[in-house]
CSV table of C-alpha atoms (C1' of nucleotides) in Angstrom, one decimal:
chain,number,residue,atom,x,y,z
A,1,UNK,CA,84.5,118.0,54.9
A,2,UNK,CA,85.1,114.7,53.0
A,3,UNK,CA,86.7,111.6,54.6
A,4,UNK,CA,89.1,112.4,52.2
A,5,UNK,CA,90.4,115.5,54.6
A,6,UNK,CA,92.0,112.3,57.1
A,7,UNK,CA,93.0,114.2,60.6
A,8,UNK,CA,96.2,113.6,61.4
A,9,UNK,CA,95.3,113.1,64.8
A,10,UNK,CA,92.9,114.2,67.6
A,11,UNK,CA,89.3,112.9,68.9
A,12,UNK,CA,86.1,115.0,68.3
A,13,UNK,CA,86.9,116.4,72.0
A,14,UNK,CA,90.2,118.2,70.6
A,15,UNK,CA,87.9,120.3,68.2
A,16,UNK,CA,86.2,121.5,70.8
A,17,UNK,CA,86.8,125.3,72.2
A,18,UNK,CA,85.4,124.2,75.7
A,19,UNK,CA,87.3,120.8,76.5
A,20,UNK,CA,90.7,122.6,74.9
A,21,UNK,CA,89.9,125.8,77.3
A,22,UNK,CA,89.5,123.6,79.9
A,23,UNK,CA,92.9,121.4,79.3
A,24,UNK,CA,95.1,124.8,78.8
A,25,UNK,CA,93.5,126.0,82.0
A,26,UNK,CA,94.7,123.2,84.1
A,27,UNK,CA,98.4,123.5,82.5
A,28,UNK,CA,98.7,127.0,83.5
A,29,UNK,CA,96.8,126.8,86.7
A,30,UNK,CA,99.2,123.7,87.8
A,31,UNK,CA,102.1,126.4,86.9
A,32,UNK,CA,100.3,129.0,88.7
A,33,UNK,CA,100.6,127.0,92.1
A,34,UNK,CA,103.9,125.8,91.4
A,35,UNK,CA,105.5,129.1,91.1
A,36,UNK,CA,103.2,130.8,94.4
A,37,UNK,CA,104.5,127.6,96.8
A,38,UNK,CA,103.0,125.7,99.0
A,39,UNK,CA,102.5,128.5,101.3
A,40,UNK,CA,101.1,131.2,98.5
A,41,UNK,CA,97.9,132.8,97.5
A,42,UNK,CA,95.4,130.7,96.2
A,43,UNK,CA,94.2,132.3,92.5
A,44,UNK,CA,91.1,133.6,94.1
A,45,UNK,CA,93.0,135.1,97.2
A,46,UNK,CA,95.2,136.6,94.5
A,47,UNK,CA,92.3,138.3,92.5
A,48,UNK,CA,90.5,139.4,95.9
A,49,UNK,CA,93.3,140.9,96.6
A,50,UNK,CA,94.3,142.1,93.0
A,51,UNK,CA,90.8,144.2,93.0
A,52,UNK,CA,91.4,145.4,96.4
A,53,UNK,CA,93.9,147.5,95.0
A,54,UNK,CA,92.1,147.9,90.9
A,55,UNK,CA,89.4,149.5,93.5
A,56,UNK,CA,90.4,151.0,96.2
A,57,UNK,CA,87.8,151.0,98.7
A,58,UNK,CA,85.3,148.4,97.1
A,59,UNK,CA,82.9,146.5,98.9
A,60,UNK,CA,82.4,143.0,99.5
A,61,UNK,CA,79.2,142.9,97.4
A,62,UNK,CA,80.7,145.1,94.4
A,63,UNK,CA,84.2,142.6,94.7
A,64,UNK,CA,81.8,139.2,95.0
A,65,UNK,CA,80.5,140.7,91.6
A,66,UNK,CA,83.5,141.9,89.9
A,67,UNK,CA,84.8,138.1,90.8
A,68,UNK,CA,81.8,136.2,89.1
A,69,UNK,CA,80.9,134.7,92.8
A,70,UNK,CA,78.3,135.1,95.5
A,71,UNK,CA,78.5,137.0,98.3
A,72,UNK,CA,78.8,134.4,100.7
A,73,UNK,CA,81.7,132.5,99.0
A,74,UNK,CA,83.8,135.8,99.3
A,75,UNK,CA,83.7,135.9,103.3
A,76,UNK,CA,86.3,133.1,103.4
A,77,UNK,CA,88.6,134.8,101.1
A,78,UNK,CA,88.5,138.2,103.2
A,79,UNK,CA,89.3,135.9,105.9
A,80,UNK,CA,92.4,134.3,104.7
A,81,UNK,CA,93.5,137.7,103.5
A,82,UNK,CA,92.9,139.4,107.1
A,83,UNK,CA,94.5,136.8,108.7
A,84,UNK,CA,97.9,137.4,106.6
A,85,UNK,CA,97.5,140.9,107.2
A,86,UNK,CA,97.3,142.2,104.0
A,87,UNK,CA,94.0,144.0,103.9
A,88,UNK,CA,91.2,145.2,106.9
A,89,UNK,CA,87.4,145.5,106.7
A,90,UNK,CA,86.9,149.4,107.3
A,91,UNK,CA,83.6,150.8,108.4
A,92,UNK,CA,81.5,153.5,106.1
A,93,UNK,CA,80.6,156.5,107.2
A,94,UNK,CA,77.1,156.9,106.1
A,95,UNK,CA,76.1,153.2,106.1
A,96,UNK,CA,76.7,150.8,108.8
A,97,UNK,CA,76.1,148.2,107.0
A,98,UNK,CA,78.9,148.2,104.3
A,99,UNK,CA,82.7,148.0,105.1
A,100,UNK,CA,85.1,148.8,102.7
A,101,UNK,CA,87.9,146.5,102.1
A,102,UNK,CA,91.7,149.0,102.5
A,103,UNK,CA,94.9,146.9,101.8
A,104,UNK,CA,97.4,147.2,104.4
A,105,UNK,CA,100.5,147.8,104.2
A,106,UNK,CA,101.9,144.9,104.1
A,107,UNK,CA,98.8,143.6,101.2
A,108,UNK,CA,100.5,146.6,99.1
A,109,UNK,CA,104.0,144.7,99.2
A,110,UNK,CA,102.5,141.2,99.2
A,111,UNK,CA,100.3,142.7,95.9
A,112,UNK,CA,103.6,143.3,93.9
A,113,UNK,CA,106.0,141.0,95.1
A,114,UNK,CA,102.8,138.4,93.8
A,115,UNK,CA,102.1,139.9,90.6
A,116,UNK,CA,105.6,140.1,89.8
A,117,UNK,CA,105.6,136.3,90.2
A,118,UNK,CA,102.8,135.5,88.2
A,119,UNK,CA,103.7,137.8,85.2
A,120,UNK,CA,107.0,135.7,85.4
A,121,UNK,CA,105.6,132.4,85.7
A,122,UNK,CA,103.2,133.3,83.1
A,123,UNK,CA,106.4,134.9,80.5
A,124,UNK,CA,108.3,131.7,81.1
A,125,UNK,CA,105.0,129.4,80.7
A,126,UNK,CA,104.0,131.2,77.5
A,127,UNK,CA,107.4,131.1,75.2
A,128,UNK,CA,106.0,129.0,73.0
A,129,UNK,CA,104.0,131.7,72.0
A,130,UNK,CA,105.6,134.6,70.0
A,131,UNK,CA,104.0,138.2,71.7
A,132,UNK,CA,101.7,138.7,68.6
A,133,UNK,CA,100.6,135.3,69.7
A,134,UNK,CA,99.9,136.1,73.3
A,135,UNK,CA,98.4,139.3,72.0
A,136,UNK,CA,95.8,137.7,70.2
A,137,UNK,CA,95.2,134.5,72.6
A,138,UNK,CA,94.2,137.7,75.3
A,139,UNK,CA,91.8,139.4,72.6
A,140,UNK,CA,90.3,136.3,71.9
A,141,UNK,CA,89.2,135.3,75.4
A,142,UNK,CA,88.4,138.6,76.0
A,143,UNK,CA,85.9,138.3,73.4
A,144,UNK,CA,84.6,135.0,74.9
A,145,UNK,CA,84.3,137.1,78.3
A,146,UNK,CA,81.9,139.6,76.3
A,147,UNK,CA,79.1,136.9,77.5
A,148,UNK,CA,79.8,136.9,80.8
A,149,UNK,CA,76.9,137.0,82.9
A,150,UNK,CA,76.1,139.5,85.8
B,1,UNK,CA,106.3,150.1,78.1
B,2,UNK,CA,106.6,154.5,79.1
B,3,UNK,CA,103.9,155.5,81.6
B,4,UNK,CA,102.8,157.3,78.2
B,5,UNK,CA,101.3,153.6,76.9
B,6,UNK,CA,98.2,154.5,79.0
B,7,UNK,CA,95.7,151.7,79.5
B,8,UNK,CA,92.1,152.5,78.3
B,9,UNK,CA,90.9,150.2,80.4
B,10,UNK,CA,91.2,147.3,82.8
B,11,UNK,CA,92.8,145.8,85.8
B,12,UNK,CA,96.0,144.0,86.1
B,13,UNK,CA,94.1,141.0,85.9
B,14,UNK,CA,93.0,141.6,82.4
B,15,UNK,CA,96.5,141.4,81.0
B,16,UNK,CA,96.7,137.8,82.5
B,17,UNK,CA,96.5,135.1,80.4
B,18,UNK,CA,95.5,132.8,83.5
B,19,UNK,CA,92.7,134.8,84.7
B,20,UNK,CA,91.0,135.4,81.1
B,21,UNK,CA,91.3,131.5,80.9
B,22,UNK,CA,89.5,130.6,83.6
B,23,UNK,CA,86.7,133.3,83.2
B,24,UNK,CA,86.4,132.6,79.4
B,25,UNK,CA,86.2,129.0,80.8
B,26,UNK,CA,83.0,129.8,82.8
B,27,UNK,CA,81.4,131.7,79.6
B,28,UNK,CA,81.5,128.9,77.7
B,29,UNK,CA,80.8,126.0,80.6
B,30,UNK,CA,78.2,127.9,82.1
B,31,UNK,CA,76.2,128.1,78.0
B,32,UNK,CA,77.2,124.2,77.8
B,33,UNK,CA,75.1,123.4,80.5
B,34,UNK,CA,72.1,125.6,79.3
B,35,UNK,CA,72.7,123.9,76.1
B,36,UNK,CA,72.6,120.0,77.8
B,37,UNK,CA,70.0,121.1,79.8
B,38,UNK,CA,69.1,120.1,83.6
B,39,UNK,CA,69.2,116.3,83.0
B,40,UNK,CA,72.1,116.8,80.7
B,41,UNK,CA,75.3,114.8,80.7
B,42,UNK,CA,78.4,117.0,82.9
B,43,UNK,CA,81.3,118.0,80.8
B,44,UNK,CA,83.2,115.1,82.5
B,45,UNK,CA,80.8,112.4,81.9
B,46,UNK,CA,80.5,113.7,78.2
B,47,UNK,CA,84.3,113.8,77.7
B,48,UNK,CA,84.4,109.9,79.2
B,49,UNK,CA,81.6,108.9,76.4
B,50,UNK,CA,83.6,110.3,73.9
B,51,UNK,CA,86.6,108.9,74.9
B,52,UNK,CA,85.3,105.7,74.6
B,53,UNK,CA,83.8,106.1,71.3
B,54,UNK,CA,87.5,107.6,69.9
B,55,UNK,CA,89.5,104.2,71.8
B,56,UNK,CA,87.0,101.5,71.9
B,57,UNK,CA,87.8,98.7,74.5
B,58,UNK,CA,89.6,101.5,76.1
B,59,UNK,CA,90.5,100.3,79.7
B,60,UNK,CA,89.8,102.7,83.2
B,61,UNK,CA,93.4,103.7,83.4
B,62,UNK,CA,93.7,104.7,80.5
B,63,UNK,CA,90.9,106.5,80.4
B,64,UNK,CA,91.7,108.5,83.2
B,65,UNK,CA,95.5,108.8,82.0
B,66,UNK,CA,93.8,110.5,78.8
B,67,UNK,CA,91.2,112.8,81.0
B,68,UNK,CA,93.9,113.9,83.3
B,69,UNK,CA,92.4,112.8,86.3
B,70,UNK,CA,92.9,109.6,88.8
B,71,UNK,CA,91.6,106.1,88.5
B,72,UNK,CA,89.6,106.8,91.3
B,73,UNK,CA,87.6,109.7,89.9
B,74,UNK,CA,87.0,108.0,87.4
B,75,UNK,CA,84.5,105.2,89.0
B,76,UNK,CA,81.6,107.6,89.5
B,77,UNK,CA,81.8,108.7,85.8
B,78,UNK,CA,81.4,105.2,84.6
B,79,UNK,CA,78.9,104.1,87.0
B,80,UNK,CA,76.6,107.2,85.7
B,81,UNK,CA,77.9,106.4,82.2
B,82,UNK,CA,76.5,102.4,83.0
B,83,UNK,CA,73.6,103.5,84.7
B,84,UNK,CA,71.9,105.9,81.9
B,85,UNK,CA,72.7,102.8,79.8
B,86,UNK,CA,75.3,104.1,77.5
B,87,UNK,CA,78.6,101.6,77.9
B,88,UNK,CA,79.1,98.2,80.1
B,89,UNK,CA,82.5,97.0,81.4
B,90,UNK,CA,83.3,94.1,79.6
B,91,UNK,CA,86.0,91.4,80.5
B,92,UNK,CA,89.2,91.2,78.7
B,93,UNK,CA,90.2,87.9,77.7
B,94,UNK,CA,93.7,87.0,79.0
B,95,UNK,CA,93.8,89.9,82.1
B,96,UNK,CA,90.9,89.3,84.5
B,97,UNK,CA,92.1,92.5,86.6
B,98,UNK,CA,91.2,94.3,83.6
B,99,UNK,CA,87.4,96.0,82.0
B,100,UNK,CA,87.0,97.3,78.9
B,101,UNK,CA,84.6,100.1,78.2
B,102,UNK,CA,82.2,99.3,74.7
B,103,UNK,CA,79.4,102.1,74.3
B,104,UNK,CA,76.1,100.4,73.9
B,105,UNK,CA,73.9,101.3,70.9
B,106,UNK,CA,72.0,103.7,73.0
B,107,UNK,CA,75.3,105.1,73.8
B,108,UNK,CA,76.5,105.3,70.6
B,109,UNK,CA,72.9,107.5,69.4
B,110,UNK,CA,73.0,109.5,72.8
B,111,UNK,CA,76.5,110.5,71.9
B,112,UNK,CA,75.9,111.5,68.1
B,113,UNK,CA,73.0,113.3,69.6
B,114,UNK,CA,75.2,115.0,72.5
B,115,UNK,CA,78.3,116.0,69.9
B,116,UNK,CA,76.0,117.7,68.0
B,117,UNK,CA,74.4,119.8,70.5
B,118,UNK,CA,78.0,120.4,71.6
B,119,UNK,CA,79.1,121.8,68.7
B,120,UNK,CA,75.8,123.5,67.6
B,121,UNK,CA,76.0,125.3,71.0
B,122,UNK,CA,79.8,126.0,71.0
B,123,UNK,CA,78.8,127.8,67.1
B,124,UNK,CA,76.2,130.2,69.0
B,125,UNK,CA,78.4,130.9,71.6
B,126,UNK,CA,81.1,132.3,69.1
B,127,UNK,CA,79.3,134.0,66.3
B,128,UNK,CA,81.3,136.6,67.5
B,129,UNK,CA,85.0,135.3,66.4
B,130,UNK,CA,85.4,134.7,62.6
B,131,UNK,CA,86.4,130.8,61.5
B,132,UNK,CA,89.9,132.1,61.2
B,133,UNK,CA,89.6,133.4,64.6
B,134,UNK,CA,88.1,130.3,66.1
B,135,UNK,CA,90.9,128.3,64.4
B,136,UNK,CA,93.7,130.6,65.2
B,137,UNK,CA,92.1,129.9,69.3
B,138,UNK,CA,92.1,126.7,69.0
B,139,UNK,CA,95.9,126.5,67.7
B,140,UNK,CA,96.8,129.1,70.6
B,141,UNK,CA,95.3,126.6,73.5
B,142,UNK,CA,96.6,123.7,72.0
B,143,UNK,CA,100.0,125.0,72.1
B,144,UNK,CA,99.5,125.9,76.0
B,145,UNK,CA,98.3,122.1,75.9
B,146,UNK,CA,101.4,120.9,74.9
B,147,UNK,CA,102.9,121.3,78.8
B,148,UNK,CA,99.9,119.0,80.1
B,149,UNK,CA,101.8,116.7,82.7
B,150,UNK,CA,100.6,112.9,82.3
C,1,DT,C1',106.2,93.0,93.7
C,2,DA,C1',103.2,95.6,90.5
C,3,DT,C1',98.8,96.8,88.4
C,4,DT,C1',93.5,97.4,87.9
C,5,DG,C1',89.6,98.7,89.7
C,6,DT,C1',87.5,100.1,93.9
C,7,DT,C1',86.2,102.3,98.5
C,8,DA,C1',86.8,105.6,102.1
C,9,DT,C1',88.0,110.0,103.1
C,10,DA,C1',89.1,114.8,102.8
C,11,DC,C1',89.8,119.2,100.6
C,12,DT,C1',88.6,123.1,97.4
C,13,DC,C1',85.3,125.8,95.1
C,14,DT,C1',80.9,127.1,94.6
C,15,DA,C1',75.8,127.8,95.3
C,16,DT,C1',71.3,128.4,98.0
C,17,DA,C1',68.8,129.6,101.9
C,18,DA,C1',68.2,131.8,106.1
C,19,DC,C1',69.8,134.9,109.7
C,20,DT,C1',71.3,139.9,111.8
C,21,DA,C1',71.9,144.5,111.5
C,22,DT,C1',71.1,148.1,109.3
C,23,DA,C1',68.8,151.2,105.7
D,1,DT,C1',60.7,146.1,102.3
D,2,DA,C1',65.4,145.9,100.7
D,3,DT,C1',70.5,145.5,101.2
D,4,DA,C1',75.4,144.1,103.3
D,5,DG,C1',77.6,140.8,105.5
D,6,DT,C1',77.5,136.4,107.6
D,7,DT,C1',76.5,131.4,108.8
D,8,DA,C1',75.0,126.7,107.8
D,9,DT,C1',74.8,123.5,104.6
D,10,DA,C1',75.2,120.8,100.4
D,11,DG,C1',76.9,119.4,95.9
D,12,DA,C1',80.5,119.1,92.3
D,13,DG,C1',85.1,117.8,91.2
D,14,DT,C1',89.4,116.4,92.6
D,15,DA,C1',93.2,114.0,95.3
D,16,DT,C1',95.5,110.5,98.5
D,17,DA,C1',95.7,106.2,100.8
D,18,DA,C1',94.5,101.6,101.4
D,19,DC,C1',92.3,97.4,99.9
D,20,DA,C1',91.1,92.8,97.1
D,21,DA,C1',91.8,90.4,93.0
D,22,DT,C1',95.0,89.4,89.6
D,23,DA,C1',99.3,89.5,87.1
DNA sequence: TATTGTTATACTCTATAACTATA
DNA sequence: TATAGTTATAGAGTATAACAATA
């Protein structure tokens, strides 16, 4: 590119796929809390949660890997989600050891009321972006996910 | 959508734009550290040095203003910045309360170096997305952008 | 009174290492 | 020996509140 092609604006940083990733992430994570409340789900007690019911059944150890964390880190996050009632660590026959995570009841209606209010937070973040738009955005990160490790 | 639109594959969570973000976010943070290796600058500390290359004599606040984070947080990053020799906070003539930040010459080459291994690791990363792909991304998250708060 | 840079402090998210009980 | 869940601990990254110097 010659220094004939002037930008019209932007630092080297707004080229970048990572720093922009990053930025766009904030905006909607900031809308993601705004629209949960002061009292809801955190993003990673949402996704627990999510997988509990993708997977019915699933492990600790299998949902600490579908999540991209350690096994350790996902203890807490059980926790918070025992504690609101929405899920209980159920013993396997067969293997003492392992205990299946079974959404309650109430972690079934807390589950949709939730996702409910993130696809709208995310419909009424995301106008800005024709569907086609959204469409592709999706493909595209799910490309970038492609690499993801584990 | 009919129950007839059945999905191949993939969890409620896929179809979110917010998860994708974040763990297409990781993907790419996770290969910029491999990249910068162990005694590498962070993303944070990398994004400060560029700032201050794109506004020179750029004060704290309004570096910080630009990085979307508080003046506070931003101490640490200078001091690292100062200490590996890259920028010094100079006076300002006429406003003693104020420091402006001037990249040294070392941080002027350790920056060209940096950009560069940036950008060359950011090309690896997405062989996989055409140019008109990795343009059409970047115009995607910059439109999510456009809602940043600050 | 208001602003800049700073310190003290705390909270979230995450990782590593070591433990226990089982296998 | 190896695995599942757990605890203890530490390190980023971030925020809020308060302070001194200066405007």
């Amino acid at each position: 590119m010659s220094n004939l092609d002037a930008k019209i604006e932007g630092t080297d940083l707004d080229d970048l796929v990572g720093y922009n990733l990053k930025r766009a992430y904030i905006v909607v994570q900031d809308d993601y809390k705004r629209a949960m409340g002061p009292d809801g789900m955190s993003a990673r007690v949402f996704t627990a949660l999510s997988l509990t019911h993708a997977y019915p059944n699933i492990t600790q150890s299998e949902l600490a890997r579908r999540m991209g964390i350690e096994r350790s880190g996902l203890v807490a996050i059980v926790d918070a989600l025992e504690t609101r009632g929405y899920l209980r660590r159920a013993p396997v026959p067969g293997d003492r050891r392992v205990q299946a995570l079974v959404p309650t009841e109430a972690g079934r209606h807390a589950y949709q009321a939730a996702i409910n209010t993130v696809r709208a937070h995310e419909a009424q973040l995301l106008t800005t972006l024709s569907r086609a738009e959204q469409a592709q955005l999706l493909s595209l990160l799910r490309k970038i996910r492609k690499g993801e490790t584990g």
